[in-house]
Coordinates of C-alpha atoms and ligand atoms in Angstrom, one line a residue:
M1 CA 21.0 14.4 24.4
D2 CA 19.6 17.6 25.8
N3 CA 18.5 18.2 29.4
K4 CA 15.0 16.8 30.1
M5 CA 12.3 19.1 31.2
W6 CA 11.9 17.0 34.3
A7 CA 15.7 17.0 34.9
G8 CA 15.5 19.0 38.2
R9 CA 15.4 16.1 40.6
F10 CA 18.0 14.0 38.8
A11 CA 21.8 14.0 39.4
K12 CA 22.6 12.1 36.2
Q13 CA 21.3 12.2 32.6
L14 CA 19.2 9.4 31.3
D15 CA 21.3 6.5 29.9
H16 CA 21.3 6.6 26.1
L17 CA 19.7 3.2 25.6
A18 CA 17.2 3.9 28.2
D19 CA 16.3 7.2 26.6
D20 CA 15.8 5.6 23.3
F21 CA 13.7 2.9 24.8
N22 CA 11.6 5.4 26.7
S23 CA 11.0 7.7 23.8
S24 CA 7.8 7.6 21.8
I25 CA 8.4 10.4 19.4
H26 CA 9.0 8.0 16.5
F27 CA 5.4 7.1 16.5
D28 CA 3.6 9.9 18.3
A29 CA 5.0 12.6 16.1
R30 CA 2.0 12.0 13.8
M31 CA -0.2 13.6 16.4
Y32 CA 1.4 17.1 16.2
R33 CA -1.6 18.8 14.8
Q34 CA -3.9 17.5 17.5
D35 CA -1.3 18.3 20.2
I36 CA -1.2 21.9 19.0
R37 CA -4.9 22.2 18.7
G38 CA -5.3 21.0 22.3
S39 CA -2.7 23.3 23.6
I40 CA -4.3 26.3 21.9
A41 CA -7.6 25.5 23.5
H42 CA -6.0 25.0 26.8
A43 CA -4.2 28.3 26.7
A44 CA -7.4 30.1 25.7
M45 CA -9.2 28.6 28.7
L46 CA -6.3 29.5 31.0
G47 CA -6.7 33.1 29.8
A48 CA -10.4 33.1 30.1
C49 CA -10.2 31.8 33.7
G50 CA -7.6 34.5 34.6
I51 CA -4.9 31.9 35.2
L52 CA -2.7 33.3 32.4
D53 CA -2.6 36.9 31.3
A54 CA -3.8 37.9 27.9
Q55 CA -0.4 38.7 26.6
D56 CA 1.0 35.2 27.4
V57 CA -2.1 33.6 25.8
A58 CA -1.6 35.7 22.7
S59 CA 2.1 34.8 22.3
I60 CA 1.4 31.1 23.0
T61 CA -1.4 31.0 20.4
Q62 CA 0.7 32.8 17.9
G63 CA 3.8 30.6 18.6
L64 CA 1.8 27.4 18.4
G65 CA 0.2 28.6 15.1
E66 CA 3.6 29.3 13.7
I67 CA 5.0 25.9 14.8
L68 CA 2.0 24.2 13.1
Q69 CA 2.6 26.1 9.9
D70 CA 6.3 25.3 10.0
L71 CA 5.7 21.6 10.6
D72 CA 3.1 21.5 7.9
D73 CA 5.3 23.0 5.3
G74 CA 8.5 21.3 6.5
T75 CA 10.4 24.4 7.6
L76 CA 10.6 22.8 11.0
T77 CA 11.6 19.2 11.4
I78 CA 10.7 17.2 14.5
D79 CA 13.7 16.5 16.7
M80 CA 13.7 12.7 17.0
S81 CA 15.8 12.9 20.2
S82 CA 12.9 14.4 22.0
E83 CA 11.0 12.2 24.5
D84 CA 7.7 12.6 22.8
I85 CA 5.7 15.0 20.6
H86 CA 4.3 16.9 23.6
M87 CA 7.7 17.6 25.0
F88 CA 9.0 18.6 21.6
I89 CA 6.3 21.1 20.9
E90 CA 6.5 22.7 24.3
A91 CA 10.3 23.0 24.1
E92 CA 10.1 24.5 20.6
L93 CA 7.5 26.9 21.8
T94 CA 9.6 28.0 24.7
R95 CA 12.6 28.3 22.5
R96 CA 10.6 30.7 20.3
I97 CA 8.6 32.7 22.9
G98 CA 10.5 32.3 26.2
D99 CA 8.7 32.3 29.5
A100 CA 5.2 32.4 28.1
G101 CA 5.9 28.9 26.7
R102 CA 6.9 27.7 30.1
R103 CA 3.5 28.7 31.4
L104 CA 1.5 26.6 28.9
H105 CA 1.7 23.5 31.0
T106 CA -0.1 25.1 34.0
A107 CA -3.1 23.0 35.1
R108 CA -2.2 20.2 32.7
S109 CA -0.2 17.1 32.6
R110 CA 1.1 14.9 29.8
N111 CA -1.3 12.3 31.1
D112 CA -4.4 14.2 30.2
Q113 CA -2.6 15.8 27.2
V114 CA -1.8 12.5 25.6
A115 CA -5.3 11.1 26.4
L116 CA -6.7 14.1 24.6
D117 CA -4.3 13.9 21.6
I118 CA -5.1 10.3 20.8
R119 CA -8.8 10.9 21.0
L120 CA -8.5 13.9 18.6
Y121 CA -6.3 11.9 16.3
L122 CA -8.6 8.9 16.1
R123 CA -11.6 11.1 15.7
D124 CA -10.0 12.7 12.7
E125 CA -9.0 9.4 11.2
A126 CA -12.4 7.9 11.8
V127 CA -13.9 10.6 9.5
E128 CA -11.5 9.5 6.7
I129 CA -12.2 5.8 7.3
R130 CA -15.9 6.4 7.4
K131 CA -15.7 8.1 4.0
L132 CA -13.8 5.1 2.6
M133 CA -16.3 2.7 4.0
L134 CA -19.1 4.5 2.3
E135 CA -17.2 4.5 -1.0
L136 CA -16.7 0.7 -0.7
L137 CA -20.3 0.3 0.1
E138 CA -21.1 2.3 -3.0
A139 CA -18.9 0.0 -5.1
I140 CA -20.6 -3.1 -3.7
V141 CA -24.1 -1.6 -4.4
M142 CA -22.9 -0.7 -7.9
Q143 CA -22.0 -4.4 -8.5
A144 CA -25.4 -5.4 -7.1
K145 CA -27.3 -3.1 -9.4
A146 CA -25.4 -4.4 -12.4
N147 CA -26.2 -8.0 -11.5
T148 CA -29.8 -8.3 -10.5
A149 CA -30.3 -10.9 -13.3
S150 CA -27.1 -12.8 -12.7
I151 CA -28.1 -16.1 -11.2
M152 CA -25.4 -18.0 -9.3
P153 CA -25.3 -20.9 -6.9
G154 CA -25.6 -19.9 -3.2
Y155 CA -23.6 -22.2 -1.0
T156 CA -23.8 -23.7 2.4
H157 CA -20.7 -25.8 3.5
L158 CA -19.3 -24.5 0.2
Q159 CA -21.6 -27.0 -1.5
R160 CA -24.1 -25.7 -4.0
A161 CA -27.3 -25.1 -2.1
Q162 CA -29.9 -22.8 -3.7
P163 CA -29.8 -20.4 -6.6
V164 CA -29.5 -16.7 -5.7
T165 CA -28.6 -13.6 -7.7
F166 CA -25.2 -12.0 -7.5
A167 CA -27.0 -8.8 -6.6
H168 CA -28.5 -10.5 -3.5
Y169 CA -25.0 -11.9 -2.6
M170 CA -23.4 -8.5 -2.9
L171 CA -26.1 -6.9 -0.8
A172 CA -25.3 -9.3 2.0
Y173 CA -21.9 -7.6 2.1
A174 CA -23.6 -4.2 2.0
Q175 CA -25.4 -5.1 5.2
M176 CA -22.2 -6.0 6.9
L177 CA -20.5 -2.8 5.9
R178 CA -23.6 -0.8 7.0
R179 CA -23.3 -2.3 10.5
D180 CA -19.6 -1.6 10.5
I181 CA -20.3 2.1 9.9
G182 CA -22.9 2.0 12.7
R183 CA -20.3 0.5 15.0
L184 CA -17.7 3.1 14.1
D185 CA -20.2 5.9 14.8
D186 CA -21.0 4.3 18.1
A187 CA -17.4 4.1 19.1
V188 CA -16.7 7.7 18.1
S189 CA -19.7 9.0 20.0
R190 CA -18.3 7.4 23.2
M191 CA -14.8 8.7 22.4
N192 CA -16.1 12.2 22.0
F193 CA -15.4 13.5 25.6
S194 CA -12.5 15.6 26.6
P195 CA -10.1 14.3 29.3
L196 CA -8.2 17.6 29.2
G197 CA -7.9 19.2 32.6
A198 CA -7.9 15.9 34.5
C199 CA -4.1 16.7 34.8
A200 CA -1.9 14.0 36.3
L201 CA -4.8 12.1 37.8
A202 CA -6.5 14.1 40.5
G203 CA -7.5 17.3 38.9
T204 CA -5.9 20.7 39.7
T205 CA -6.0 23.4 42.3
Y206 CA -6.7 26.0 39.6
A207 CA -10.2 27.0 38.9
T208 CA -10.2 25.8 35.3
D209 CA -13.2 25.5 32.9
R210 CA -13.0 22.0 31.4
K211 CA -16.3 22.4 29.6
M212 CA -14.8 25.4 27.7
T213 CA -11.8 23.4 26.4
A214 CA -14.1 20.5 25.6
Q215 CA -16.4 22.7 23.6
A216 CA -13.5 24.5 21.8
I217 CA -12.2 21.2 20.5
G218 CA -15.6 20.0 19.4
F219 CA -16.2 17.4 22.1
E220 CA -19.7 16.7 23.4
D221 CA -18.5 17.4 27.0
A222 CA -15.7 17.0 29.5
T223 CA -15.1 13.5 31.0
E224 CA -16.5 13.1 34.5
N225 CA -13.7 11.5 36.6
S226 CA -10.1 12.6 36.5
I227 CA -8.7 9.2 37.3
D228 CA -10.7 7.5 34.6
S229 CA -9.8 10.3 32.2
V230 CA -6.1 9.4 32.3
S231 CA -6.5 5.7 32.7
D232 CA -9.0 5.0 30.0
R233 CA -8.0 3.6 26.6
D234 CA -11.4 1.9 26.0
F235 CA -11.9 4.1 23.0
C236 CA -8.8 2.6 21.4
I237 CA -10.0 -0.9 22.1
E238 CA -13.6 -0.1 20.9
L239 CA -12.3 1.4 17.7
C240 CA -9.9 -1.4 17.1
A241 CA -12.7 -3.9 17.7
C242 CA -14.7 -2.1 15.0
F243 CA -11.8 -2.3 12.7
A244 CA -11.2 -6.0 13.4
T245 CA -14.8 -6.7 12.5
L246 CA -14.6 -4.6 9.4
M247 CA -11.4 -6.5 8.4
M248 CA -13.1 -9.8 9.1
H249 CA -15.8 -8.8 6.6
L250 CA -13.3 -7.6 4.0
S251 CA -11.4 -10.8 4.4
R252 CA -14.5 -12.9 3.8
L253 CA -15.3 -10.8 0.7
C254 CA -11.7 -11.1 -0.5
E255 CA -11.7 -14.9 0.0
E256 CA -14.8 -15.1 -2.2
I257 CA -13.2 -12.9 -4.8
I258 CA -10.1 -15.1 -4.8
L259 CA -12.3 -18.2 -5.3
W260 CA -14.5 -16.6 -7.9
A261 CA -11.5 -15.4 -9.9
S262 CA -10.1 -18.9 -10.0
W263 CA -10.2 -21.0 -13.2
E264 CA -12.5 -23.4 -11.4
F265 CA -15.2 -20.8 -10.6
Q266 CA -14.7 -18.0 -13.2
F267 CA -17.5 -16.0 -11.7
V268 CA -15.5 -12.7 -11.9
E269 CA -12.4 -11.3 -13.5
L270 CA -10.3 -8.8 -11.7
D271 CA -8.9 -5.9 -13.6
D272 CA -5.3 -6.1 -14.7
A273 CA -4.5 -3.0 -12.6
Y274 CA -5.5 -5.0 -9.5
T275 CA -3.8 -8.3 -10.1
T276 CA -0.2 -9.4 -10.5
G277 CA 1.8 -11.9 -12.5
S278 CA 4.1 -14.7 -11.6
S279 CA 7.9 -14.5 -11.9
I280 CA 8.0 -18.0 -13.5
M281 CA 4.5 -19.0 -14.7
P282 CA 3.6 -16.8 -17.7
Q283 CA -0.1 -17.7 -17.6
K284 CA -0.7 -16.5 -14.0
K285 CA -3.0 -13.6 -13.0
N286 CA -3.0 -13.6 -9.2
P287 CA -5.4 -11.8 -6.9
D288 CA -2.6 -10.6 -4.7
L289 CA -4.5 -7.6 -3.3
A290 CA -7.4 -9.6 -2.2
E291 CA -5.0 -12.1 -0.6
L292 CA -3.1 -9.3 1.1
I293 CA -6.3 -7.8 2.6
R294 CA -7.2 -11.3 3.9
G295 CA -3.7 -11.5 5.3
K296 CA -3.6 -8.1 6.9
T297 CA -6.8 -8.9 8.8
G298 CA -4.5 -10.8 11.2
R299 CA -2.5 -7.6 11.9
V300 CA -5.6 -5.8 13.0
Y301 CA -6.7 -8.7 15.3
G302 CA -3.2 -8.6 16.7
D303 CA -3.5 -4.9 17.4
L304 CA -6.7 -5.4 19.2
I305 CA -5.1 -8.2 21.4
T306 CA -2.1 -5.9 22.0
L307 CA -4.4 -3.2 23.4
L308 CA -6.5 -5.5 25.5
T309 CA -3.5 -7.2 26.9
M310 CA -1.7 -3.9 27.5
L311 CA -4.5 -2.7 29.8
K312 CA -5.3 -6.1 31.4
G313 CA -4.5 -5.9 35.1
L314 CA -3.1 -2.4 34.8
P315 CA -3.7 -0.4 38.0
L316 CA -5.1 3.1 37.8
A317 CA -4.1 5.7 36.8
Y318 CA -1.4 6.4 34.1
N319 CA 1.3 3.8 33.6
K320 CA 4.0 3.9 31.0
D321 CA 2.6 0.7 29.6
M322 CA 0.0 2.9 28.1
Q323 CA 2.5 4.4 25.7
E324 CA 2.1 1.1 23.8
D325 CA -1.4 2.0 22.8
K326 CA -0.3 4.2 20.0
E327 CA 1.7 1.8 17.7
A328 CA -1.1 -0.7 17.9
I329 CA -4.0 1.6 17.2
F330 CA -2.0 3.5 14.6
D331 CA -1.2 0.3 12.8
A332 CA -4.8 -0.7 12.8
V333 CA -5.8 2.7 11.4
D334 CA -3.1 2.6 8.7
T335 CA -4.0 -1.0 7.7
V336 CA -7.7 -0.4 7.5
K337 CA -7.2 2.7 5.4
K338 CA -4.9 1.0 3.0
C339 CA -7.2 -2.1 2.7
L340 CA -10.2 0.0 2.1
A341 CA -8.4 2.2 -0.4
V342 CA -7.4 -0.7 -2.6
S343 CA -10.6 -2.7 -2.2
I344 CA -12.7 0.2 -3.6
P345 CA -11.2 0.3 -7.1
M346 CA -10.7 -3.5 -7.1
L347 CA -14.5 -3.9 -6.6
E348 CA -15.4 -1.1 -9.0
T349 CA -13.4 -2.6 -11.8
M350 CA -14.2 -6.2 -11.1
K351 CA -16.1 -7.8 -14.1
T352 CA -18.7 -10.4 -13.4
K353 CA -19.3 -13.4 -15.6
P354 CA -23.0 -14.2 -15.3
E355 CA -22.8 -17.1 -17.9
S356 CA -20.3 -18.9 -15.7
M357 CA -22.3 -18.3 -12.6
Y358 CA -25.4 -19.6 -14.4
R359 CA -23.5 -22.7 -15.6
A360 CA -22.4 -23.4 -12.1
A361 CA -26.0 -23.2 -10.9
Q362 CA -27.3 -25.7 -13.5
H363 CA -27.5 -29.5 -13.2
G364 CA -26.3 -29.5 -9.6
F365 CA -29.6 -30.3 -7.9
I366 CA -29.6 -26.8 -6.6
N367 CA -33.3 -26.7 -7.3
A368 CA -34.1 -29.8 -5.2
T369 CA -35.8 -27.7 -2.5
D370 CA -38.0 -26.1 -5.1
L371 CA -39.0 -29.5 -6.3
A372 CA -40.0 -30.4 -2.8
D373 CA -41.9 -27.2 -2.5
Y374 CA -43.7 -28.0 -5.7
L375 CA -45.0 -31.3 -4.2
T376 CA -45.8 -29.6 -0.9
K377 CA -47.9 -26.9 -2.7
K378 CA -49.8 -29.8 -4.3
G379 CA -50.7 -31.2 -0.9
V380 CA -47.8 -33.6 -0.1
P381 CA -46.5 -33.0 3.5
F382 CA -43.0 -31.3 3.3
R383 CA -41.2 -34.2 5.1
S384 CA -42.7 -36.7 2.6
A385 CA -41.9 -34.4 -0.3
Y386 CA -38.3 -34.1 1.0
K387 CA -37.9 -37.9 1.0
I388 CA -39.4 -38.3 -2.5
V389 CA -37.0 -35.7 -3.9
G390 CA -34.1 -37.3 -2.1
Q391 CA -34.9 -40.6 -3.9
I392 CA -35.3 -38.7 -7.2
V393 CA -31.8 -37.1 -6.7
A394 CA -30.3 -40.6 -6.0
C395 CA -32.0 -41.9 -9.2
C396 CA -30.6 -39.0 -11.3
L397 CA -27.1 -39.6 -10.0
E398 CA -27.4 -43.3 -10.9
K399 CA -28.8 -42.5 -14.4
K400 CA -26.5 -39.5 -14.9
E401 CA -29.5 -37.3 -15.3
S402 CA -30.4 -33.9 -13.8
L403 CA -33.7 -32.7 -12.3
E404 CA -34.1 -30.7 -15.5
T405 CA -33.7 -33.7 -17.9
L406 CA -35.3 -36.6 -16.0
P407 CA -38.4 -37.6 -18.0
L408 CA -41.9 -36.9 -16.6
Q409 CA -42.7 -40.6 -16.6
T410 CA -39.8 -41.3 -14.2
Y411 CA -41.0 -38.5 -12.0
Q412 CA -44.4 -39.9 -11.9
S413 CA -43.1 -43.3 -10.8
F414 CA -42.0 -41.5 -7.6
S415 CA -45.3 -39.6 -7.1
P416 CA -48.4 -39.3 -9.3
V417 CA -48.6 -35.6 -8.3
F418 CA -45.9 -34.6 -10.8
E419 CA -47.1 -32.9 -14.0
Q420 CA -45.5 -31.2 -16.9
D421 CA -45.4 -27.9 -15.1
L422 CA -42.7 -29.2 -12.8
Y423 CA -40.0 -28.3 -15.3
S424 CA -40.9 -24.6 -15.4
E425 CA -41.3 -24.6 -11.6
I426 CA -37.8 -25.8 -11.1
S427 CA -36.1 -23.6 -13.7
L428 CA -33.4 -21.4 -12.1
E429 CA -35.3 -18.3 -13.0
T430 CA -38.4 -19.5 -11.3
C431 CA -36.4 -20.7 -8.2
V432 CA -35.1 -17.1 -7.8
A433 CA -38.3 -15.3 -8.8
K434 CA -40.4 -17.3 -6.4
R435 CA -38.2 -16.6 -3.3
I436 CA -40.7 -13.9 -2.4
S437 CA -40.2 -13.7 1.4
A438 CA -38.9 -10.5 2.8
G439 CA -35.1 -10.3 2.5
G440 CA -35.1 -13.2 0.1
T441 CA -33.4 -13.4 -3.3
G442 CA -36.6 -12.7 -5.2
P443 CA -36.5 -9.5 -7.4
D444 CA -38.8 -7.4 -5.3
S445 CA -36.8 -8.0 -2.2
V446 CA -33.5 -7.3 -4.0
S447 CA -34.8 -4.0 -5.5
L448 CA -36.1 -2.9 -2.1
Q449 CA -32.7 -3.7 -0.6
I450 CA -31.0 -1.7 -3.3
Q451 CA -33.4 1.2 -2.8
R452 CA -32.9 1.3 1.0
I453 CA -29.1 1.0 0.9
T454 CA -28.9 3.7 -1.8
E455 CA -31.0 6.0 0.4
Y456 CA -28.8 5.2 3.3
I457 CA -25.6 6.0 1.4
K458 CA -27.2 9.3 0.2
N459 CA -28.1 10.3 3.8
E460 CA -24.7 9.3 5.2
K461 CA -22.9 11.2 2.6
N462 CA -24.6 14.4 3.8
F463 CA -23.2 13.6 7.3
Y464 CA -20.1 15.6 6.4
Ligands
LIG501 N1 4.7 9.6 25.7 C1 3.8 9.3 26.7 C2 2.7 8.3 26.3 O1 2.6 8.2 25.1 C3 3.1 10.6 27.2 C4 2.6 10.5 28.6 C5 3.8 10.5 29.5 N2 3.3 10.6 30.9 C6 4.1 10.3 31.9 N3 3.7 10.4 33.1 N4 5.3 9.8 31.7 O2 2.0 7.7 27.0

């Protein structure tokens, strides 16, 4: 165990167990690029403001650049006995360039440094995650486009309710994902302010230029209050809340895929590459990946609760509790990335089985509402029509008939309004085609949805 940078005021070295407990390098090492980027901007600003001389700034910049290179290509390995990544990089810099390295931490504290690094790291990860979300959205829309004529039962209470197309169903998930992307953008826009220069909590006696560093690192501006700057982890919570919502959506989709892939439904078949077998039952083809995504949703919810609880009741400004932010938000980032990465090809390769969907939609009284609408359009008040159709359904159940097969004569015994045309009016195709209201499952609405979401994807891809 080496001497700590803060060792001056202490008579003893930190106990080994305590040191291990206190250290965060095992999980914050992944922010080394962001830490170096922030330090280079900080040094440049110190130079521009006349706080460091040009020579020091040049050797700091060069030294940090070399450290980055060496870490990237593996020539330099991170010393896991360091307290954290910030200390490691500063110590390594000082080892390489001497006193200039010792001057880097002027007008800065680890409190604003770490607040900056996490923001930078999450901003970078958000870009990757956003790309994956768009790819998943594309896969969903691709399934929708291929299934505009695939009629399936829509459910409420998991009971067959009304016929819809598989395209319309998929486009419901497209809307969720579109909102998720909006939420992510929103969270990132609030995250995009630089806390650097807030120092320990109160600012600094040096005449620094915080806007300059903010700009150099691509932030919208510098944060406004130094105490808030080092106390705030709202951006972790917000981002994690976006992820939790996204995972909830993925988990609903995966649950449906699991059901649809079952022998009972057979609405879809997952590709062999995205299913697994059983160690004992030779016939099995299990939707493990979909199940795991559903399962991992709980982790991300847990991460969100960890973050909220960590900050609950925490007095301003920095407290060591806040070191716990990283494992939670990093776990959420990793989990979301992995789940998106497997759900994209799983969705792309998923085969739909329109015949099974159609079969499931037949003979289940799924067109009962349409039969009531038929009567209503011929002048019967909706409530009366509803009652008549209820009686007809009961009669069918008793006679083991369906609405499609019940003879016209029997229909007419319930209401003289029924005519031969009722059969075509309640065909599944008609039921779907006649749902003409905006956002409904009718073909015009579905093609408009496809057109709009396709345009959205195209525009959002240009975002990069
Ligand atoms: N490793 C610390 C963290 O992640 C860095 C900040 C330490 N600041 C301090 N005052 N001890 O939160």
